[in-house]
CSV table of C-alpha atoms and ligand atoms in Angstrom, one decimal:
chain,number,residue,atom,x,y,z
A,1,UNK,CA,15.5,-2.9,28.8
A,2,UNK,CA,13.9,-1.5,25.7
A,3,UNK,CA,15.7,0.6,23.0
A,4,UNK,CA,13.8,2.4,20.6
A,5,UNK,CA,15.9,4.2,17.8
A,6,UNK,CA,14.5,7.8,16.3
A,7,UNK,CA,17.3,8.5,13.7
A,8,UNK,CA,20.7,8.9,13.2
A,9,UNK,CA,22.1,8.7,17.2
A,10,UNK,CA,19.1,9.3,18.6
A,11,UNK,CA,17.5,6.7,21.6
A,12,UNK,CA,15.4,6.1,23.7
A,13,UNK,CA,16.1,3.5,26.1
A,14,UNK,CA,13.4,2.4,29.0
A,15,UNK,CA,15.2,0.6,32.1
A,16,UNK,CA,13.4,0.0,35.3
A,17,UNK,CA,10.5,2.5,34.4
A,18,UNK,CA,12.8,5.0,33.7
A,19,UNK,CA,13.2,6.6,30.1
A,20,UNK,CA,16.8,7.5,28.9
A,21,UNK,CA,16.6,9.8,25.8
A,22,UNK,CA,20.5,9.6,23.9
A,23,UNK,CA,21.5,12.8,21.6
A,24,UNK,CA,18.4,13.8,20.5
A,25,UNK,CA,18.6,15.5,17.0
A,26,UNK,CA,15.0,14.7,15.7
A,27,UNK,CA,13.3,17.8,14.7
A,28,UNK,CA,15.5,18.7,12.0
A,29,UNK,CA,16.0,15.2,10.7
A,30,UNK,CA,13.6,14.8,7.4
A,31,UNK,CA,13.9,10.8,7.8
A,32,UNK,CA,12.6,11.5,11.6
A,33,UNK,CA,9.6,14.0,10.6
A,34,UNK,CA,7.0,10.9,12.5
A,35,UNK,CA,8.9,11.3,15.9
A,36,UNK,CA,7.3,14.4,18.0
A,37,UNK,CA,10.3,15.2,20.6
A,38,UNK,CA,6.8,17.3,22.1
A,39,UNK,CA,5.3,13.5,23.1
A,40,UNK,CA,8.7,11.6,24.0
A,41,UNK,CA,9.2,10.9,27.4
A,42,UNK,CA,12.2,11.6,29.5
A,43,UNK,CA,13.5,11.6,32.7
A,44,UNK,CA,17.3,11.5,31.9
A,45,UNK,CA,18.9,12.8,28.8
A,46,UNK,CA,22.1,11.1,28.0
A,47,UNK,CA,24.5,13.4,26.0
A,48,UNK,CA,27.7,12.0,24.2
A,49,UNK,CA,29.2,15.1,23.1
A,50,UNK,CA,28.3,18.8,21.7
A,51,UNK,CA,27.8,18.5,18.1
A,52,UNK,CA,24.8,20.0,16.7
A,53,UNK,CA,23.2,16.6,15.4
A,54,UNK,CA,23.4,15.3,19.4
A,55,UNK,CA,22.2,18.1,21.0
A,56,UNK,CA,20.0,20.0,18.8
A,57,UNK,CA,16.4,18.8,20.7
A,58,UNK,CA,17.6,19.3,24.1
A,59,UNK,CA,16.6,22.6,25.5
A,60,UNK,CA,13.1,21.7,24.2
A,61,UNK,CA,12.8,18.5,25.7
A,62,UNK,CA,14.1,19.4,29.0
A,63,UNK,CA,12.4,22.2,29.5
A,64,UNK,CA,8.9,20.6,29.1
A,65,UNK,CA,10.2,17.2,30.9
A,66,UNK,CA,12.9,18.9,33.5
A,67,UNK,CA,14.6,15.9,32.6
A,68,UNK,CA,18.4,15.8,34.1
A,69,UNK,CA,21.0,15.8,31.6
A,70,UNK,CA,23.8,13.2,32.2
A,71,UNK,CA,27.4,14.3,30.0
A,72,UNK,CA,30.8,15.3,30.1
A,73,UNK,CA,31.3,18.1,32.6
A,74,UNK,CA,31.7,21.2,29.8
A,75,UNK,CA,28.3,20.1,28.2
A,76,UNK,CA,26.6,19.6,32.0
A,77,UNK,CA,27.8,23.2,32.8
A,78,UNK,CA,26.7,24.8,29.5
A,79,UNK,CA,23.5,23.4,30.0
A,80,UNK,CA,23.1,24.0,34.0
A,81,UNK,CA,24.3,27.8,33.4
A,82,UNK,CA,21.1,27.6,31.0
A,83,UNK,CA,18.9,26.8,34.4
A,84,UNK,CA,18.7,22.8,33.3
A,85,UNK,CA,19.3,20.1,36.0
A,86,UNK,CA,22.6,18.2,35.4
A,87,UNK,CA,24.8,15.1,36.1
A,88,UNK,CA,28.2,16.2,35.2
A,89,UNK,CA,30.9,12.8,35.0
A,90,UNK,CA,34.2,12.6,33.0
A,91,UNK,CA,35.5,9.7,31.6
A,92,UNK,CA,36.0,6.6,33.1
A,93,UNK,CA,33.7,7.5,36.1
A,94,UNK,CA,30.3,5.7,36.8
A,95,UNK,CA,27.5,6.6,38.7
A,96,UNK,CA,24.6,4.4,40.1
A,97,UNK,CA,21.4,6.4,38.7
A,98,UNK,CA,18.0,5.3,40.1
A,99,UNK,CA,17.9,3.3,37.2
A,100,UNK,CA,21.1,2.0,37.0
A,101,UNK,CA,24.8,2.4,36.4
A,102,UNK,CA,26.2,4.8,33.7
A,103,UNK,CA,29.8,4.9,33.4
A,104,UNK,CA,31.3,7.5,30.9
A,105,UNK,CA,34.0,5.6,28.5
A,106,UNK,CA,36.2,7.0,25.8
A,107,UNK,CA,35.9,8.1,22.0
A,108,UNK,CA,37.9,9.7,19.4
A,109,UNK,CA,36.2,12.3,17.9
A,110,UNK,CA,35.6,16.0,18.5
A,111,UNK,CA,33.0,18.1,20.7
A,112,UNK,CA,32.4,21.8,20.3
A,113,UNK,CA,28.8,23.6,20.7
A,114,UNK,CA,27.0,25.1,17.4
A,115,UNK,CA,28.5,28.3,18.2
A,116,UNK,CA,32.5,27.2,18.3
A,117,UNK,CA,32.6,27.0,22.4
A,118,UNK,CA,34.3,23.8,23.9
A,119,UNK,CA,32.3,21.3,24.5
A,120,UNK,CA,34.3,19.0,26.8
A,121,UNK,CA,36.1,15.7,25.2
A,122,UNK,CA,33.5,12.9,24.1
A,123,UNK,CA,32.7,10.1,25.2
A,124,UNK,CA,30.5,6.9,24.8
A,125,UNK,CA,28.4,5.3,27.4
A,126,UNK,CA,28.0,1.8,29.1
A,127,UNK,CA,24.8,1.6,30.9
A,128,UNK,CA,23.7,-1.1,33.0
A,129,UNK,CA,20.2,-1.8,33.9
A,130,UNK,CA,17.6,-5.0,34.7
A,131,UNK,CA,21.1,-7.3,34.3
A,132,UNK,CA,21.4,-6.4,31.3
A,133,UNK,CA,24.7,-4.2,30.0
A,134,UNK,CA,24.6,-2.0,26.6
A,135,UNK,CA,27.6,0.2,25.3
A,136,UNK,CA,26.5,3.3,23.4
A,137,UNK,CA,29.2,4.1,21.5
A,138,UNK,CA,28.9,8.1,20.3
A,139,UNK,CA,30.5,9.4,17.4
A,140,UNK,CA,34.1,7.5,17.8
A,141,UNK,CA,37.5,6.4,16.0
A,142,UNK,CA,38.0,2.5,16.1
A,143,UNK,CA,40.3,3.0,19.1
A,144,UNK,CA,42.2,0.5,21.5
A,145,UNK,CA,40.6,1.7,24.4
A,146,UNK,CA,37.4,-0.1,23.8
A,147,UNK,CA,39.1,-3.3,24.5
A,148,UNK,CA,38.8,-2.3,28.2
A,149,UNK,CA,35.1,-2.5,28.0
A,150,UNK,CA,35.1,-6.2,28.0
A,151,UNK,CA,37.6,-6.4,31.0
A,152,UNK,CA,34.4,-4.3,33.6
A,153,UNK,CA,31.5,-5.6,31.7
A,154,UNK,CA,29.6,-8.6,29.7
A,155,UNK,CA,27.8,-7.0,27.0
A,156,UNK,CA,24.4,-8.0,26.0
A,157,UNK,CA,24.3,-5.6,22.9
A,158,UNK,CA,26.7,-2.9,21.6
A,159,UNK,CA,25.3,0.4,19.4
A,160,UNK,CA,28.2,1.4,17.1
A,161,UNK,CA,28.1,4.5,14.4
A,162,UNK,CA,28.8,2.8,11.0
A,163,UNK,CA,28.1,5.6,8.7
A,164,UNK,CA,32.2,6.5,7.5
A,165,UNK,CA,33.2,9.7,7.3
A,166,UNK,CA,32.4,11.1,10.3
A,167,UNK,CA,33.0,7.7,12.3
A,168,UNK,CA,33.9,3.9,12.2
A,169,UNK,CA,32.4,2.4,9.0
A,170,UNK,CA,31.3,-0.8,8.6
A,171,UNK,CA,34.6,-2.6,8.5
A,172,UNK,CA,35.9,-0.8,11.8
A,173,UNK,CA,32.7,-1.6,13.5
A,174,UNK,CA,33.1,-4.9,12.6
A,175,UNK,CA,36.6,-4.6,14.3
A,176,UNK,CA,35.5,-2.9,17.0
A,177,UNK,CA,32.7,-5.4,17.8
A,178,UNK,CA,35.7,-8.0,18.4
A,179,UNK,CA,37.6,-5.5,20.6
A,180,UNK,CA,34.3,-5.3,22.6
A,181,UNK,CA,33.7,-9.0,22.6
A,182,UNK,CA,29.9,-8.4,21.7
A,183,UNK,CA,28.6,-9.7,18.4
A,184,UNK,CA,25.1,-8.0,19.0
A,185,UNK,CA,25.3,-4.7,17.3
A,186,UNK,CA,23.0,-1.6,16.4
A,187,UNK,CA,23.6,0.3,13.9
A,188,UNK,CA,23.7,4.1,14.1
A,189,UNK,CA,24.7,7.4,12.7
A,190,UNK,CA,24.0,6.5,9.3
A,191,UNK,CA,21.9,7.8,6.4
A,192,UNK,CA,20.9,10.9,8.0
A,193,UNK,CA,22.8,12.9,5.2
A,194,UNK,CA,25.0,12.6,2.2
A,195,UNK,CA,28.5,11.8,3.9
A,196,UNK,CA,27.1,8.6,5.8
A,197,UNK,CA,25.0,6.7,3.6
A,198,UNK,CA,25.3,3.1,3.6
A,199,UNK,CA,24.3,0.4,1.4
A,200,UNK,CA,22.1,-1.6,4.3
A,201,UNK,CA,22.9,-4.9,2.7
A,202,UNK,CA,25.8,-4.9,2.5
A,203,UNK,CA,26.5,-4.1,6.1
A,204,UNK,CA,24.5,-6.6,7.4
A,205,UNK,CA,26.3,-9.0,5.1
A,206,UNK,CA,29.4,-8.6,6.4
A,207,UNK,CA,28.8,-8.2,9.7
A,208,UNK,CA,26.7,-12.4,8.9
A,209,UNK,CA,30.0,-13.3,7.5
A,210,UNK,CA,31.9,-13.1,10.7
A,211,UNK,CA,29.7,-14.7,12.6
A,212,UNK,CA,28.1,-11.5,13.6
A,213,UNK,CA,24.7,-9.9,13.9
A,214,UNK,CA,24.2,-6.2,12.9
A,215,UNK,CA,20.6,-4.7,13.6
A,216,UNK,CA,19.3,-1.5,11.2
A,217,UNK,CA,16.3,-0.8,12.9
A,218,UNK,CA,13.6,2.0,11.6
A,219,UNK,CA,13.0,4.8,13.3
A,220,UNK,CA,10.7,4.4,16.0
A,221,UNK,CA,11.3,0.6,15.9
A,222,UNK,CA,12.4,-0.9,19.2
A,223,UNK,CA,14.2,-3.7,20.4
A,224,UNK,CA,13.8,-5.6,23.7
A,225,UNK,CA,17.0,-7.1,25.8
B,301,LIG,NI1,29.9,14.4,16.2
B,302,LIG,MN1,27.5,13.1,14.9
């Protein structure tokens, strides 16, 4: 499994030559301007809740790809009422995709669309693929419910928001990380603006201090699991 990170929540993850793109908002991300969403492959789009900075590159990228787009049931219907093919699920349901197993999990957070319209509750994703297991977090609380993940699944590698203010910041994550039972963590939704920048160091600090290892990858670096 191969993860490549293009700013703020934005993945692409290639599993059994299949490519996953995550809430892609890339286009109107300055720090992003090398990624072209017109060259990025996908054959699924993976979609953690409405919020502009998730969804903004998503009519583009299906449209030239017809890549199916895998969320919560109010963001599937919005976007198969818009002609796109979609995998609706709802929390705590999984689904065997052709490249593996996706099962939609809880977060605390909001979801409406640009425009005000509900946007179904969000959620985070575990995806399992090639024996290996990844939980992608989406914008979320520290909440309880995440110590259910380790009771289904052995993570290999966890990608947690730690920019504050919107989300978990570093300390939660680092809570959250023991909750999950994975000590492999990516780093996202930070930096992209003002509200969530983080001092790098320091993260990765004291994430080292607990025994822990926190990845800040650059955009359009990739990891390998
Ligand atoms: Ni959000
Ligand atoms: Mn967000």
């Amino acid at each position: 499994m191969k993860i490549t990170y293009y700013g703020h929540a934005s993945l692409g993850i290639e599993v059994n030559e299949v490519h996953i793109l995550v809430d892609p908002f890339i286009s109107a991300n300055e720090k992003a301007s090398e990624i072209d969403i017109n060259t990025l492959k996908a054959d699924y789009i993976l979609l953690t809740h409405a919020h502009q900075d998730h969804i903004l590159d998503v009519e583009a990228i299906a449209k030239r790809t017809n890549a199916m787009i895998v969320s919560n049931f109010e963001i599937a219907s919005h976007f198969e009422a818009m002609g796109f093919e979609v995998h609706p699920m709802n929390h705590g349901g999984s689904w065997d995709f052709e490249f593996g197993n996706v099962k939609y999990v809880n977060a605390i957070h909001t979801s409406s669309f640009p425009d005000g319209s509900y946007g179904g509750q969000p959620g985070g994703f575990v995806i399992e693929g090639e024996r290996k297991n990844i939980y992608i977090a989406g914008d979320t609380a520290l909440t309880m419910d995440m110590k259910l993940i380790p009771m289904f699944v052995k993570l290999d590698l966890a990608i947690l928001p730690i920019g504050d203010n919107f989300t978990m910041g570093i300390d939660d994550a680092i809570i959250a990380s023991d909750f999950i039972q994975c000590d492999k963590i990516m780093g996202y939704h930070y930096d992209t603006f003002g509200y969530i920048e983080i001092d790098h160091e320091e993260a990765k600090r004291k994430f080292f201090d607990k025994n822990k290892d926190l990845m800040l990858l650059e955009i359009g670096e990739n990891i390998e699991l």
